[in-house]
PDB file of C-alpha atoms in Angstrom:
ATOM      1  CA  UNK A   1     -25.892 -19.950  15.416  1.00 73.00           C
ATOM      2  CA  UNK A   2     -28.890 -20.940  12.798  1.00 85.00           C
ATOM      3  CA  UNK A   3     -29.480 -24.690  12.571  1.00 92.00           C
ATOM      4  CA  UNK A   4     -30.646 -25.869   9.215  1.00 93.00           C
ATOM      5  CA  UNK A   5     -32.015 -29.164   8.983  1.00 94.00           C
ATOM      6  CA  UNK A   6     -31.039 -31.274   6.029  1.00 94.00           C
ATOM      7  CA  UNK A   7     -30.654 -34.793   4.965  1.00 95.00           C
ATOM      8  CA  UNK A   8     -27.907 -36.672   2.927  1.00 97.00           C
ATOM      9  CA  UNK A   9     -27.347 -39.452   1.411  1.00 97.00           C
ATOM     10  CA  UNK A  10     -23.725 -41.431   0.470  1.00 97.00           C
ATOM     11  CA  UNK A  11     -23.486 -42.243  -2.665  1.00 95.00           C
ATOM     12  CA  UNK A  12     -21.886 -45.916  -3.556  1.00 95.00           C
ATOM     13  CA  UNK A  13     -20.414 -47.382  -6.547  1.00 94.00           C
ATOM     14  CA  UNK A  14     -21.075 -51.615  -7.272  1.00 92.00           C
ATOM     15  CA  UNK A  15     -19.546 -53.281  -9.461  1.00 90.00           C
ATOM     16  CA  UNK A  16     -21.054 -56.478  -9.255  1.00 86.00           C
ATOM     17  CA  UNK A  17     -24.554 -56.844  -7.338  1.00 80.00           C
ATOM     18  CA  UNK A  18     -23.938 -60.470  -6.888  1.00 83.00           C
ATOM     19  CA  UNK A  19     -21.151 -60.050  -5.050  1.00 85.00           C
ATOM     20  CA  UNK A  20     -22.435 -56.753  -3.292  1.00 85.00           C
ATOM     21  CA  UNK A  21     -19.008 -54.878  -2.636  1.00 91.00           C
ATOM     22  CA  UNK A  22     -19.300 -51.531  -2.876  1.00 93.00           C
ATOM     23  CA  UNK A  23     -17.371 -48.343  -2.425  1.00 96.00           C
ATOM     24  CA  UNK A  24     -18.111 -44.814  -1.509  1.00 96.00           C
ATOM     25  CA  UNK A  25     -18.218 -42.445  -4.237  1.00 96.00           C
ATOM     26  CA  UNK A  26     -19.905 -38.812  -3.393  1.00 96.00           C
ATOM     27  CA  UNK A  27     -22.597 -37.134  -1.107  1.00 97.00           C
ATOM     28  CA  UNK A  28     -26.139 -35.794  -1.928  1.00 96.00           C
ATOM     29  CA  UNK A  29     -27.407 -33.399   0.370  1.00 95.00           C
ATOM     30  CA  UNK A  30     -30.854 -31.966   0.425  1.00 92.00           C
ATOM     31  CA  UNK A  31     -32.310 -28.815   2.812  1.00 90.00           C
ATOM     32  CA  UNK A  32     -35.543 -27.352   1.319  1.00 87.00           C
ATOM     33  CA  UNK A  33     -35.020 -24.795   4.783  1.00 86.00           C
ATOM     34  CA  UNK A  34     -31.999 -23.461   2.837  1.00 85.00           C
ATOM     35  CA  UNK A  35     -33.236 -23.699  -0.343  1.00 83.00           C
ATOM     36  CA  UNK A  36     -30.619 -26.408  -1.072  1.00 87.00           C
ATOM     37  CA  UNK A  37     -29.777 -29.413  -3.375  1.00 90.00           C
ATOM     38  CA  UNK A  38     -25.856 -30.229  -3.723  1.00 91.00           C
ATOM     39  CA  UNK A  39     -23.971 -33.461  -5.042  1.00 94.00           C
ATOM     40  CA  UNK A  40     -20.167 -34.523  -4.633  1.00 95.00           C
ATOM     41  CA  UNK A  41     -18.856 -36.788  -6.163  1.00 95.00           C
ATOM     42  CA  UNK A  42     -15.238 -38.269  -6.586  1.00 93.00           C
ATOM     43  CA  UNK A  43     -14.391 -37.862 -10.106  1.00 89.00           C
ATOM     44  CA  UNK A  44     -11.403 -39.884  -9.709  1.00 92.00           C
ATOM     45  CA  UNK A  45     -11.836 -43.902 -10.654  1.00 92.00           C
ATOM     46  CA  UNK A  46      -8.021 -45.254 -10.210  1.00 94.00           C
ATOM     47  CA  UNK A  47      -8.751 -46.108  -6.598  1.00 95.00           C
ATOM     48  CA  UNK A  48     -12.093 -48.200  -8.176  1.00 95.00           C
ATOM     49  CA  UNK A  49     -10.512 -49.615 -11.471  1.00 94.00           C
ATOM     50  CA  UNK A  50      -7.788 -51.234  -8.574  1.00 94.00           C
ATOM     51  CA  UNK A  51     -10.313 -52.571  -6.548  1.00 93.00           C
ATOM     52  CA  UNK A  52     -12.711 -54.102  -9.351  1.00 93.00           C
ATOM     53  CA  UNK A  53     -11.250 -56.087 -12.255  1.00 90.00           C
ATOM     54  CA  UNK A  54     -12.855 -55.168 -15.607  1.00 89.00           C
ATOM     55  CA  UNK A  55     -13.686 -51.314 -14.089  1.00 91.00           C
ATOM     56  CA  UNK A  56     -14.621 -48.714 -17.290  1.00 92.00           C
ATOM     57  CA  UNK A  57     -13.333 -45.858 -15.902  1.00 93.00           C
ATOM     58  CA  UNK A  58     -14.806 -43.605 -18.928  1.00 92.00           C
ATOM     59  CA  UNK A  59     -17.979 -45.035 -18.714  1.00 91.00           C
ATOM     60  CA  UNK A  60     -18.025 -44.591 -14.487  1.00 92.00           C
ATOM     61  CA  UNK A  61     -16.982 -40.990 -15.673  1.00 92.00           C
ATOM     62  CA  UNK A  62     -20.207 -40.475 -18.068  1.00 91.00           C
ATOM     63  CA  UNK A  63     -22.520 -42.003 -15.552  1.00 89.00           C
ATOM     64  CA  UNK A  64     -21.050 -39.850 -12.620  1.00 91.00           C
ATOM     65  CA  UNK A  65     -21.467 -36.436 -14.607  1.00 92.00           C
ATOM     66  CA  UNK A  66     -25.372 -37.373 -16.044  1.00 91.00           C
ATOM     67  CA  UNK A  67     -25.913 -37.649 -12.036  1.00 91.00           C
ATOM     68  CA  UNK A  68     -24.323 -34.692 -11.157  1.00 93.00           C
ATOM     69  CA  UNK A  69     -26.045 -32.947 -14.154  1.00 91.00           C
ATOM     70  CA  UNK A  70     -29.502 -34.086 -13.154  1.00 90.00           C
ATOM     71  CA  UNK A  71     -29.082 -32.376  -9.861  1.00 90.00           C
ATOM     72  CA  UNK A  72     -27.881 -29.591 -11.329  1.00 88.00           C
ATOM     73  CA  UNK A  73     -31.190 -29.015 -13.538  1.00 86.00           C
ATOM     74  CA  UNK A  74     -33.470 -29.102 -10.337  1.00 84.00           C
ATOM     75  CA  UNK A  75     -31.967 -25.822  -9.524  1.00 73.00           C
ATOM     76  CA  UNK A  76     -33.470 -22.844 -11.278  1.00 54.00           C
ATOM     77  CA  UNK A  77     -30.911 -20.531 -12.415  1.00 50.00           C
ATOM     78  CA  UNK A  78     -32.930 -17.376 -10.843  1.00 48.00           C
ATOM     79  CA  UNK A  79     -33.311 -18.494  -6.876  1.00 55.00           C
ATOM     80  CA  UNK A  80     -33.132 -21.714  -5.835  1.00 51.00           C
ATOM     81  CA  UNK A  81     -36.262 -21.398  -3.436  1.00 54.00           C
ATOM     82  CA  UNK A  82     -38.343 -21.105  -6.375  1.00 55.00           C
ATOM     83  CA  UNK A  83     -38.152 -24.549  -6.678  1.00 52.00           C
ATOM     84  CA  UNK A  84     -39.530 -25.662  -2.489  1.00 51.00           C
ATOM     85  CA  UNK A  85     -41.811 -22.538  -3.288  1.00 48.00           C
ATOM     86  CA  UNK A  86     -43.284 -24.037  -6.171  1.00 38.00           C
ATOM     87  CA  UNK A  87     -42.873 -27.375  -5.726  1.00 50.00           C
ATOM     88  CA  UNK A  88     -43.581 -29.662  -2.681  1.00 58.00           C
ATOM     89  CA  UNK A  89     -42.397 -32.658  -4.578  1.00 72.00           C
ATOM     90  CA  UNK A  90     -38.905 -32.402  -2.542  1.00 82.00           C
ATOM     91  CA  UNK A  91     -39.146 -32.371   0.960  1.00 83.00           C
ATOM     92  CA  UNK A  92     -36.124 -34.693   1.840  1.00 88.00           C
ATOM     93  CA  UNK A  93     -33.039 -36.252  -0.168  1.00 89.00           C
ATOM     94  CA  UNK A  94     -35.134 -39.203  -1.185  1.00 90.00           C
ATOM     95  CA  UNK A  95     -37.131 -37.102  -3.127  1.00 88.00           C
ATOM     96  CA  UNK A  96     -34.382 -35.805  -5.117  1.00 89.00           C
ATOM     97  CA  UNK A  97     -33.181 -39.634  -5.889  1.00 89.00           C
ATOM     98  CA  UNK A  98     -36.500 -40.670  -6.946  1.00 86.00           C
ATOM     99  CA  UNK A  99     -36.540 -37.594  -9.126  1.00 85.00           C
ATOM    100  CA  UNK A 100     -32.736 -38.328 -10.278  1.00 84.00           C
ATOM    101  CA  UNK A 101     -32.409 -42.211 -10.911  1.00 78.00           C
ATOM    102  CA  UNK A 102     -35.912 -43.938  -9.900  1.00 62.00           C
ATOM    103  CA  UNK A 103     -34.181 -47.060 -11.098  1.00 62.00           C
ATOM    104  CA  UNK A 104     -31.953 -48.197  -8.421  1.00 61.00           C
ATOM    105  CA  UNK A 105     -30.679 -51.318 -10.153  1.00 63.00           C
ATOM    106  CA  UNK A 106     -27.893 -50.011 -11.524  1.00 74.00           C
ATOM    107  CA  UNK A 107     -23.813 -49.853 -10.087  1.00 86.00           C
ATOM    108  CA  UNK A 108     -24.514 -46.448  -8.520  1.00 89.00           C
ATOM    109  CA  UNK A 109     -26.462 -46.933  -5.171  1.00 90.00           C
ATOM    110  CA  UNK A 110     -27.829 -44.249  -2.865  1.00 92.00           C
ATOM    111  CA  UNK A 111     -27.555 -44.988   0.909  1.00 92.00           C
ATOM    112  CA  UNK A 112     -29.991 -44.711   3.619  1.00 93.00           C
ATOM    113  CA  UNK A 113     -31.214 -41.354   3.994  1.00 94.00           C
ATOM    114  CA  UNK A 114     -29.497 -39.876   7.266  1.00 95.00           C
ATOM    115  CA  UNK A 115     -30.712 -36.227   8.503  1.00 95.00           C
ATOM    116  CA  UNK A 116     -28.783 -33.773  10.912  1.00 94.00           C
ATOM    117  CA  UNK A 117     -28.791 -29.967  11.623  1.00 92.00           C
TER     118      UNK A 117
END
């Protein structure tokens, strides 16, 4: 059995940072070993527009698919190793946030990065 190290990230919707509740929304996973980069996210808002008065479920839908999109782009259509060849600019899932959304202020939040095998 190979063990491929990786780290991840949960990804967090909030709808109001005064208040700071927040909800978990998708996954971003990152493993350079296996030239890697994948996003999940929960397309689905009715279980957020019941939680949080006021929710814009189209708008939560726009934001969530310019995310997934921007992932998307950092892998090269030929081989996906290209881009840890070429690049050393992501070595861990932090890197691919700062690439993503370097402005964090916003209702999507990106967890701590956690790492396994």
């Amino acid at each position: 059995m190979n063990k491929i190290p990786y780290t991840y990230c949960l990804i967090k919707y909030m709808h109001d940072p005064k208040v700071g509740e927040m909800l978990n929304i998708g996954v971003l996973l990152s493993s350079p070993a296996a030239s890697f980069i994948g996003i999940r996210m929960n397309r689905h808002y009715e279980r957020l527009s019941k939680t949080f008065a006021g929710f814009d479920g189209e708008r939560y839908r726009g934001i969530t698919d310019g995310i997934e999109s921007a992932v998307q782009k950092l892998q090269p259509r030929t081989d996906v190793s290209e881009l840890f060849q070429v690049s050393d600019k992501i070595a861990t899932v932090e890197d691919v946030i700062n690439i993503i959304s370097p402005d964090r202020g916003l209702s999507i939040q990106f967890g701590p990065m956690l790492a396994g095998l």
